[in-house]
Coordinates of C-alpha atoms in Angstrom, one line a residue:
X1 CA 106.2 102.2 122.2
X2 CA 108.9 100.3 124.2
X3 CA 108.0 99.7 127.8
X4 CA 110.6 98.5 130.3
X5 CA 109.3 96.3 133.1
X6 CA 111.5 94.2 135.6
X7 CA 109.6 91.7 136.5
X8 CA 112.7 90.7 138.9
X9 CA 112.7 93.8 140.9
X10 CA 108.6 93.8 141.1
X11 CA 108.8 90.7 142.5
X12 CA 111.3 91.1 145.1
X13 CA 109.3 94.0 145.8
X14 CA 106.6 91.8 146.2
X15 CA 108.1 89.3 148.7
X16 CA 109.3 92.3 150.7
X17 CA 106.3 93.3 151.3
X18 CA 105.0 90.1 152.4
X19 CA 104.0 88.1 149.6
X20 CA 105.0 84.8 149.0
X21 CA 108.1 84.2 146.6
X22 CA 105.9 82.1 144.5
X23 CA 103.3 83.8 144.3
X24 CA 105.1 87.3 143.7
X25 CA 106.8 85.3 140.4
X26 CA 103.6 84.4 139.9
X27 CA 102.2 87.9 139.8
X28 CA 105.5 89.4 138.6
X29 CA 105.3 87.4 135.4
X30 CA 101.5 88.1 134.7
X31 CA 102.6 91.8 135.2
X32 CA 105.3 91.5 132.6
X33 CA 102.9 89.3 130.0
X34 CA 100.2 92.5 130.6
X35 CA 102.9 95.4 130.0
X36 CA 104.2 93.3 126.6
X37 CA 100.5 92.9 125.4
X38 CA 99.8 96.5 125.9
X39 CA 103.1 97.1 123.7
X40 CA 101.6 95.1 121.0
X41 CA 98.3 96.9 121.2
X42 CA 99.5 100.0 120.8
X43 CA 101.4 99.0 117.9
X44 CA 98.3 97.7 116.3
X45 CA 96.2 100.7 117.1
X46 CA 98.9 102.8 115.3
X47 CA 98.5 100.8 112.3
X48 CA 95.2 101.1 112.2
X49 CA 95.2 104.8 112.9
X50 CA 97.6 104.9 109.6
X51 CA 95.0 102.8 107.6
X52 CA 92.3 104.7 108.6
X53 CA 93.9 108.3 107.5
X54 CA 94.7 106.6 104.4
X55 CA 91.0 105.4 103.8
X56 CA 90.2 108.7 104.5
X57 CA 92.7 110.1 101.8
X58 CA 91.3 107.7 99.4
X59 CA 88.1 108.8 100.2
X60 CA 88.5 112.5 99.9
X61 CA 89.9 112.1 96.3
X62 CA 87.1 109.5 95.2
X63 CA 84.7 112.7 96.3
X64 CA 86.2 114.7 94.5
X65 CA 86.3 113.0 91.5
X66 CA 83.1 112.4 91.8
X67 CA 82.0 116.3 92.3
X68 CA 83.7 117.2 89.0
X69 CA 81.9 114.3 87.2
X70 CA 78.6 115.5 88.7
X71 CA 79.5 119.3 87.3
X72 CA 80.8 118.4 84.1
X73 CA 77.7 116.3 83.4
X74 CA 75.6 119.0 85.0
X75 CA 77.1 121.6 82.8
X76 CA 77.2 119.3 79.8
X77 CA 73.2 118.6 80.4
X78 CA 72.6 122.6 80.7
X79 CA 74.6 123.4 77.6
X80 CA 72.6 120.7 75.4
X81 CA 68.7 122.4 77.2
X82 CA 70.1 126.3 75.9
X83 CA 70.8 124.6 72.5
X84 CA 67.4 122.8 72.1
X85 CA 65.4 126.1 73.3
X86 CA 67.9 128.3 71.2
X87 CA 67.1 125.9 68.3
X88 CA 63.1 125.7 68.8
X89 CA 62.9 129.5 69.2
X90 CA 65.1 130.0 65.8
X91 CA 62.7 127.4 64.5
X92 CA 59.2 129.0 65.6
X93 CA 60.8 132.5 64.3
X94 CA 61.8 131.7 60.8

């Protein structure tokens, strides 16, 4: 985000309307050093914003990772009970 200030032109603004010429620098150059750290703020914001969606991304795969470890496992665990019941019932018949 670019953000075009004259500080000049404020400042002669300023002193027409019936501020002091040094202190309309004055504010004119405060002005100016606000506008450029709002510039830089914004930057920073949008990089966070960008680190945060890819947290997120990393996130959403590390879920689901995890929810097809958590099935297999389940599945794996449910396989191995039906084959210990299938195997005592074949035992207690025979």
């Amino acid at each position: 985000m670019t953000i075009s200030f004259d500080s000049h032109k404020y400042a002669t603004r300023l002193t027409e309307a019936g501020m002091p010429p040094a202190l309309a620098a004055i504010q004119a150059e405060m002005a100016g050093d606000i506008m450029r750290e709002m510039a830089t703020f914004d930057h920073r914001l949008e990089k966070t914003d960008h680190k945060i969606d890819l947290f997120k991304a990393e996130l959403e795969v590390k879920i689901a990772d995890s929810r097809a470890d958590l099935i297999r496992w389940v599945v794996g665990v449910g396989l191995l009970q039906v084959s210990i019941i299938t195997a005592l019932l074949l035992k207690l018949v025979h």
